[in-house]
Coordinates of C-alpha atoms in Angstrom, one line a residue:
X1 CA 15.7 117.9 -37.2
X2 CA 17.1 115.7 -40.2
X3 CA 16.8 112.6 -37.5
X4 CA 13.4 113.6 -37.3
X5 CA 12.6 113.8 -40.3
X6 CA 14.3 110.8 -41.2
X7 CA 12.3 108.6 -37.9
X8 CA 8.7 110.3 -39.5
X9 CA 9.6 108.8 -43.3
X10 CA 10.5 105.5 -41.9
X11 CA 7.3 105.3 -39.7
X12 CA 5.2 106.4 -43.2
X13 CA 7.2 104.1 -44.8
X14 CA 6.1 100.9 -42.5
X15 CA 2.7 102.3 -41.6
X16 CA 1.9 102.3 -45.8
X17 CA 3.7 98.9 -45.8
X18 CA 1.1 97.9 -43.2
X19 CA -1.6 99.6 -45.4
X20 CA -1.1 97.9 -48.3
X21 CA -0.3 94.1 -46.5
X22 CA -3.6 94.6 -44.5
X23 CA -5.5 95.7 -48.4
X24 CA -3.8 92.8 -50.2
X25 CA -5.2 90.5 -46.9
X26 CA -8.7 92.1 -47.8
X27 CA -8.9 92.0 -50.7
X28 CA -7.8 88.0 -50.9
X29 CA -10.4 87.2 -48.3
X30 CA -13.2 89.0 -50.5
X31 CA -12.0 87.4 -53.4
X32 CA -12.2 84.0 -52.0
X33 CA -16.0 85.4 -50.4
X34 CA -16.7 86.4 -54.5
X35 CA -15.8 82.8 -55.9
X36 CA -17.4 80.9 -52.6
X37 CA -20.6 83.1 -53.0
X38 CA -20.4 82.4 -57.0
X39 CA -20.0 78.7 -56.7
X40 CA -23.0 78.8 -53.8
X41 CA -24.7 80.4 -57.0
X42 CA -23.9 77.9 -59.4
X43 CA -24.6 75.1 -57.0
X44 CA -28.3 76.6 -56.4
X45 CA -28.5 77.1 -60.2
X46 CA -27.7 73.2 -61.1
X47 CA -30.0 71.7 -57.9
X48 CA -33.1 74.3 -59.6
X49 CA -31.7 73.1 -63.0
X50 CA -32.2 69.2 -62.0
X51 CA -35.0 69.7 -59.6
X52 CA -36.3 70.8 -62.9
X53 CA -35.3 68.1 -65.0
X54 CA -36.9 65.7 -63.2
X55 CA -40.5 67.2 -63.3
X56 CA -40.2 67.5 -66.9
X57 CA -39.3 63.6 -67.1
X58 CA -42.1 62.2 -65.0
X59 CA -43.9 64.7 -67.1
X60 CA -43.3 62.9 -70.1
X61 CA -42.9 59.3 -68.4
X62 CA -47.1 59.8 -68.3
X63 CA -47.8 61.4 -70.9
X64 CA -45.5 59.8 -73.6
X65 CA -45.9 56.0 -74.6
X66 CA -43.2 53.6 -74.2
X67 CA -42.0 51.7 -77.3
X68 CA -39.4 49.4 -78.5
X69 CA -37.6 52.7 -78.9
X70 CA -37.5 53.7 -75.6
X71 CA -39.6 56.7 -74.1
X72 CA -41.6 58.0 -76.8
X73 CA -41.8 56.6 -80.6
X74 CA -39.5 55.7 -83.7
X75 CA -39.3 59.8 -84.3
X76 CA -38.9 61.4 -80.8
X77 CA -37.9 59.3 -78.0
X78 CA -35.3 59.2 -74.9
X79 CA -33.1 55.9 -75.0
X80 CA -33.4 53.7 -72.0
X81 CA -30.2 52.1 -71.8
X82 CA -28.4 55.2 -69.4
X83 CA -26.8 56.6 -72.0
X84 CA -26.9 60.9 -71.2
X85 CA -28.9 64.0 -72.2
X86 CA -28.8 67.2 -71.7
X87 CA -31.4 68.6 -69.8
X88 CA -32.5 71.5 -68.0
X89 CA -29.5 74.4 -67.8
X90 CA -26.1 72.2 -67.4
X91 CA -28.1 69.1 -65.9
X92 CA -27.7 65.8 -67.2
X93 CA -29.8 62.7 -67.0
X94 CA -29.1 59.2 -67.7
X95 CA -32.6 56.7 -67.7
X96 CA -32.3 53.5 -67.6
X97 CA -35.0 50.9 -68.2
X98 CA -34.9 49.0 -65.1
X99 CA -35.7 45.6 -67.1
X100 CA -32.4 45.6 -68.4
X101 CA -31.2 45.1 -65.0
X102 CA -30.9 41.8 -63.2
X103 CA -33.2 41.7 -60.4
X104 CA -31.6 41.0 -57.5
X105 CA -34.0 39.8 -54.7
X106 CA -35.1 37.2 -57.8
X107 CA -31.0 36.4 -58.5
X108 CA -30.3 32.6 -58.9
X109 CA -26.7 31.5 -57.5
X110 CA -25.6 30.9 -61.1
X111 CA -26.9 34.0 -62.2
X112 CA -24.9 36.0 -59.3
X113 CA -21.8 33.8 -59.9
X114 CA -22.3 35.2 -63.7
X115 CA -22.0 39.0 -62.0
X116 CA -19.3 39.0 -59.5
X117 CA -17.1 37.1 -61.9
X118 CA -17.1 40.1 -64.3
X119 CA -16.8 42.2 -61.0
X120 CA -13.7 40.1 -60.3
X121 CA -14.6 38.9 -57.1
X122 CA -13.0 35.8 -55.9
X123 CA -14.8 32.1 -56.2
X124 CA -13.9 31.1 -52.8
X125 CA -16.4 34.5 -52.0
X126 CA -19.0 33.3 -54.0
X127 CA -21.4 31.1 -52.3
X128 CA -21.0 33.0 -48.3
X129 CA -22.3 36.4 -50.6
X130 CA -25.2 34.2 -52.3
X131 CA -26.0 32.5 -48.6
X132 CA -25.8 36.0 -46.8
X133 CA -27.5 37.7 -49.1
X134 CA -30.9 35.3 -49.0
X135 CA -30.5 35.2 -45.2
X136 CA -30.7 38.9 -45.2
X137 CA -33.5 38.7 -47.5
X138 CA -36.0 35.8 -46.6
X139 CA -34.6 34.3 -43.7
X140 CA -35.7 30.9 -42.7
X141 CA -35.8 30.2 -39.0
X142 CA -36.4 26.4 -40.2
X143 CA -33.1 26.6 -42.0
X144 CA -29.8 27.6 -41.9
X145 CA -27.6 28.4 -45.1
X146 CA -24.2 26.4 -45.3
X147 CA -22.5 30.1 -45.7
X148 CA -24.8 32.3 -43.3
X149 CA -23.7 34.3 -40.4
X150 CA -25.2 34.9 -37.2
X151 CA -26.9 37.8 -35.9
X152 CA -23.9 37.9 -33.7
X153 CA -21.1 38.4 -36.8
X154 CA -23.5 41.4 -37.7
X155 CA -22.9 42.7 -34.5
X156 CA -19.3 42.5 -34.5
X157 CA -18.9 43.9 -37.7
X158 CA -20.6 47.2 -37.1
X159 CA -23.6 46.1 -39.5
X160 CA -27.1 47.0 -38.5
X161 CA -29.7 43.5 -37.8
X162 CA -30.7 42.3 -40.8
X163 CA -33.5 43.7 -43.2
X164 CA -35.6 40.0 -43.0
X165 CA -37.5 41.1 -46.5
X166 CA -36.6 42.2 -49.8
X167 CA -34.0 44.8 -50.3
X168 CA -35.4 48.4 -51.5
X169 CA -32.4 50.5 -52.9
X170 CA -29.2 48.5 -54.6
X171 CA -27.5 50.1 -52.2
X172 CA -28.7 48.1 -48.9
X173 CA -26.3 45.7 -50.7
X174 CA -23.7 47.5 -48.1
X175 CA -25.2 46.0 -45.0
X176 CA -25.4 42.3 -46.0
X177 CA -23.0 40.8 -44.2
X178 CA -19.4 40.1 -46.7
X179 CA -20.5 42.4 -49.3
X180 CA -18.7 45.7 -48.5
X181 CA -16.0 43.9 -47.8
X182 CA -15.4 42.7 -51.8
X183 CA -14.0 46.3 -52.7
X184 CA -14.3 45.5 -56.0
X185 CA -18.2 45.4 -56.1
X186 CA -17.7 49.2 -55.1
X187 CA -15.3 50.3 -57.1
X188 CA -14.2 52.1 -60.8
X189 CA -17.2 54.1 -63.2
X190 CA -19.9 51.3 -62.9
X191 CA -20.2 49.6 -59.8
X192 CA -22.0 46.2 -58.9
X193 CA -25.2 48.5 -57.9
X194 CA -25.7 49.5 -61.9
X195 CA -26.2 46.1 -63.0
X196 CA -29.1 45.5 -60.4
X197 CA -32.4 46.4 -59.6
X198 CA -34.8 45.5 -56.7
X199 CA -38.2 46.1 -59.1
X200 CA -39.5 43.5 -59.8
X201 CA -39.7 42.8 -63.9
X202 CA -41.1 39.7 -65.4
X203 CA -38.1 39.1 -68.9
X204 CA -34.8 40.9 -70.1
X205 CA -34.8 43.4 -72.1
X206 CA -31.8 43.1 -74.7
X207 CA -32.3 46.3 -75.6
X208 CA -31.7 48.3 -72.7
X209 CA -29.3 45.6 -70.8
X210 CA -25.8 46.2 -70.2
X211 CA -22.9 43.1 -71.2
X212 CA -22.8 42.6 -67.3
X213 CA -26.8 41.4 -67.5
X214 CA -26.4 40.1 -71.2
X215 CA -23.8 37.6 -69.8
X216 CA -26.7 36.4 -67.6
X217 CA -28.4 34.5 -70.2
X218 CA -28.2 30.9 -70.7
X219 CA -25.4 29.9 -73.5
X220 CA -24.7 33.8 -74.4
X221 CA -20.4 34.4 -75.1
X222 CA -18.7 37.6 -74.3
X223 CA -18.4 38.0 -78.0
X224 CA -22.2 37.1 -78.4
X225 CA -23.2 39.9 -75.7
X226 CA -20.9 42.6 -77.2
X227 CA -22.4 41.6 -81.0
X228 CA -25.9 42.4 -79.1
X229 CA -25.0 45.7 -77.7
X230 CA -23.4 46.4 -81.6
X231 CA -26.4 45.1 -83.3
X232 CA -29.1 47.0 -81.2
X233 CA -27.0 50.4 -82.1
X234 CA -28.7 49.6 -85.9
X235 CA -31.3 47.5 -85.2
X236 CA -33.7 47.2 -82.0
X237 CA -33.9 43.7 -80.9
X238 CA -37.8 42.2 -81.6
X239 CA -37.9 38.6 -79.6
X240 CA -36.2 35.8 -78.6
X241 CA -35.8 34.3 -81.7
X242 CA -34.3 37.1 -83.2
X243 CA -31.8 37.2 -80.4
X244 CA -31.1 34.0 -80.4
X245 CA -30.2 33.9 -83.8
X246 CA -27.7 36.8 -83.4
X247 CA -25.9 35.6 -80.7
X248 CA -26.1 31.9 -81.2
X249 CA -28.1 31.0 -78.6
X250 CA -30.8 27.9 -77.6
X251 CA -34.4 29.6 -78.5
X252 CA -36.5 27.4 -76.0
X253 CA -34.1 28.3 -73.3
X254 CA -34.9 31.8 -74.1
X255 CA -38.6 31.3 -73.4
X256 CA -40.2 33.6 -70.7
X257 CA -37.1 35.3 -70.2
X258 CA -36.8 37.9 -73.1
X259 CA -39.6 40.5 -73.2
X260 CA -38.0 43.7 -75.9
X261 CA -40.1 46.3 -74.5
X262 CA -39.5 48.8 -71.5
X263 CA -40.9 47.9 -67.8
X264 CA -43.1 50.4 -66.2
X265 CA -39.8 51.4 -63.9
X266 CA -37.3 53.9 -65.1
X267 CA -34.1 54.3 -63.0
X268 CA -33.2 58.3 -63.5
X269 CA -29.7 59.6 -62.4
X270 CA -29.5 63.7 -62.2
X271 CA -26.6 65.9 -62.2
X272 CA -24.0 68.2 -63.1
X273 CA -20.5 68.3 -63.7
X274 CA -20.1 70.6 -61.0
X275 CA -21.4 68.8 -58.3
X276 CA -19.6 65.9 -56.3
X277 CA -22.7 63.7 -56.4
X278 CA -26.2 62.7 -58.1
X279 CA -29.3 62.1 -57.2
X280 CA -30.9 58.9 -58.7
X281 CA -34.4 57.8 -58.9
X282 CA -36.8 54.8 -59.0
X283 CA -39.9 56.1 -61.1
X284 CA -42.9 53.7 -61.6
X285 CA -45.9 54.3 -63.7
X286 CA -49.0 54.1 -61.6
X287 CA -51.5 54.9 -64.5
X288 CA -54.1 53.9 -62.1
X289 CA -53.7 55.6 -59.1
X290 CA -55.9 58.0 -57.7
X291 CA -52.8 60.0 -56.3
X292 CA -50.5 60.0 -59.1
X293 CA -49.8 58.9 -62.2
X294 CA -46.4 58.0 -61.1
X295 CA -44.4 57.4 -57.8
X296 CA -41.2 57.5 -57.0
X297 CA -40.1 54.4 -55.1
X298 CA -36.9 55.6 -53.8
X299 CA -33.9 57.9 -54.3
X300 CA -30.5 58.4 -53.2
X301 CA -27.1 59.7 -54.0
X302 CA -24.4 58.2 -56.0
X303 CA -21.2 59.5 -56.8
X304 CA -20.9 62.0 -59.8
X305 CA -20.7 59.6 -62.9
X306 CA -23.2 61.6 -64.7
X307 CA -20.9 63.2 -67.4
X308 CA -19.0 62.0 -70.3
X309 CA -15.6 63.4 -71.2
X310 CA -16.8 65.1 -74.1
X311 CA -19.9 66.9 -73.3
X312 CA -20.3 68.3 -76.7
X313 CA -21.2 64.3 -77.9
X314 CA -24.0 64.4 -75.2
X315 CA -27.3 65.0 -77.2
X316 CA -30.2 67.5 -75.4
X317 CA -33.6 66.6 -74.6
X318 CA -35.4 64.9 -77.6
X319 CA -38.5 66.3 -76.3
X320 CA -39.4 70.1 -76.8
X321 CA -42.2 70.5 -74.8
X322 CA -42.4 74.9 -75.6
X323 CA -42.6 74.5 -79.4
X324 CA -44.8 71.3 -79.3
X325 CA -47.6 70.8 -77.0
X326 CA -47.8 67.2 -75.7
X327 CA -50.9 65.4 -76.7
X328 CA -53.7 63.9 -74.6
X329 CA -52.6 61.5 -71.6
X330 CA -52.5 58.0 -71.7
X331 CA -51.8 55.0 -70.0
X332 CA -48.4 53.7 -70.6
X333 CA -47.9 50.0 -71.2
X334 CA -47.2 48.2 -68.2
X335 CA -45.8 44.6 -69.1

């Protein structure tokens, strides 16, 4: 009887075991369910949150003026040089005024030289890119470029045929035959894709343009280009002359290529710290239109570079649409 007793408290003994190993099992795998179906949650949250964000902006893109300040006036205005805000819920958004960006369908082979040697790309690389990118862009059956490739080197690198007319997103950068390959374009906070833009802008403006474009214009210094990005943190930049002044720089080479006011494009970048990637924009004022008064000329995803390490420094909206309403529409300048 005592064996019996002792074979039923050993059997208890593993059956509970097996209770409490099969609970702990359950219990983990709806604890992982809890977080997965939470951070679903929050994911849905910070899409609504951005998908948000970015009506409220074209919102504002026509029915706000542009200005030397940026979107809006001296008082109330968003910056157009990318710099972050804090929008909708835990969205961020960084607009950047696409005429501080060198336009690269436009690019000259000094001008691109001037880029990819701040991207340290090697020389030797220099002219095949410059060569492979206008064959890609406006070919030339009459002609062929020193540095091109063939339609058979596409082939047999895995690229797709060539695009024969101006490139639409930075990003088509990726398929010009040699580019990819420069890792360095690719790589770090802010690629070789921020620097450029494919609308097409007539002038620079220094007040929105990063020290990779600055470094574009004829004469300018690294010192010169970083005394501009200090200066304009004061002061907003007026004109050529005032620019030239500041950074020691030829004023009649500065003619027709300087224009201190926002273009009617706007590059917006959306997201959140939670998410692996963003969402960026091409938004053009189409005051005109019959459809719209804006258009969005393209969008696609970028790695998550939308946050700062601080997030506290990151100021919100300027704009508070509930406590103010906006005034009638206009037409935005369009330069």
């Amino acid at each position: 009887m005592k064996r019996q007793n002792g074979f039923v408290l050993v059997a208890t003994l593993w059956i509970l075991a097996t209770i409490t190993i099969a609970a702990a099992y359950f219990a983990q795998r709806i604890a992982n369910s809890i977080e997965l179906a939470q951070q679903y949650d929050q994911h849905i949250k910070s899409r609504i949150a951005c998908s948000d964000s970015k009506s409220e902006i074209t919102y504002l893109m026509s029915t706000r003026n542009f200005s030397l300040f940026g979107l809006g006036d001296v008082n109330t205005h968003f910056s157009l040089d990318n710099r972050p805000y804090k929008m909708e819920g835990d969205c961020i958004a960084r607009l950047q005024d696409t005429r501080g960006l060198y336009p690269i369908n436009g690019i000259s082979r000094e001008a691109l030289g001037i880029l990819l040697t701040e991207r340290k790309v090697p020389v030797a690389a220099y002219d095949q890119l410059y060569d492979t990118l206008m064959d890609y862009i406006a070919p030339n059956p009459q002609l062929h470029r020193l540095n091109g490739v063939t339609l058979q080197d596409y082939q047999n690198a895995g690229l797709p045929k060539p695009f024969g007319r101006p490139l639409i997103t930075p990003d088509q950068l990726r398929n010009v035959y040699g580019w990819s390959a420069q890792k360095s374009l690719w790589e770090g906070d802010t690629p070789f894709t921020d620097s450029i833009t494919t609308a097409l802008n007539v002038g620079m403006n220094p007040n929105t343009a990063p020290i990779s474009v600055l470094m574009t214009l004829p004469g300018i210094t690294l010192p010169g280009a970083e005394l501009i990005v200090k200066y304009r943190a004061i002061e907003l930049i007026q004109g050529e002359t005032q620019l030239a002044q500041l950074a020691g720089l030829d004023p009649q080479k500065l003619v027709l290529k300087i224009l201190a006011l926002p273009s009617d494009t706007t590059r917006v970048s959306l997201g959140t710290s939670s998410q692996a990637t963003s969402i960026r924009y091409n938004i053009k004022l189409t005051p005109d239109a019959s459809e719209a008064p804006w258009r969005i000329d393209y969008y696609y995803s970028i790695s998550q570079r939308i946050t700062q390490k601080n997030d506290d420094a990151i100021p919100s909206n300027p704009f508070e649409l509930e406590k103010a309403p906006p005034p009638p529409a206009k037409a935005a300048l369009n330069f």
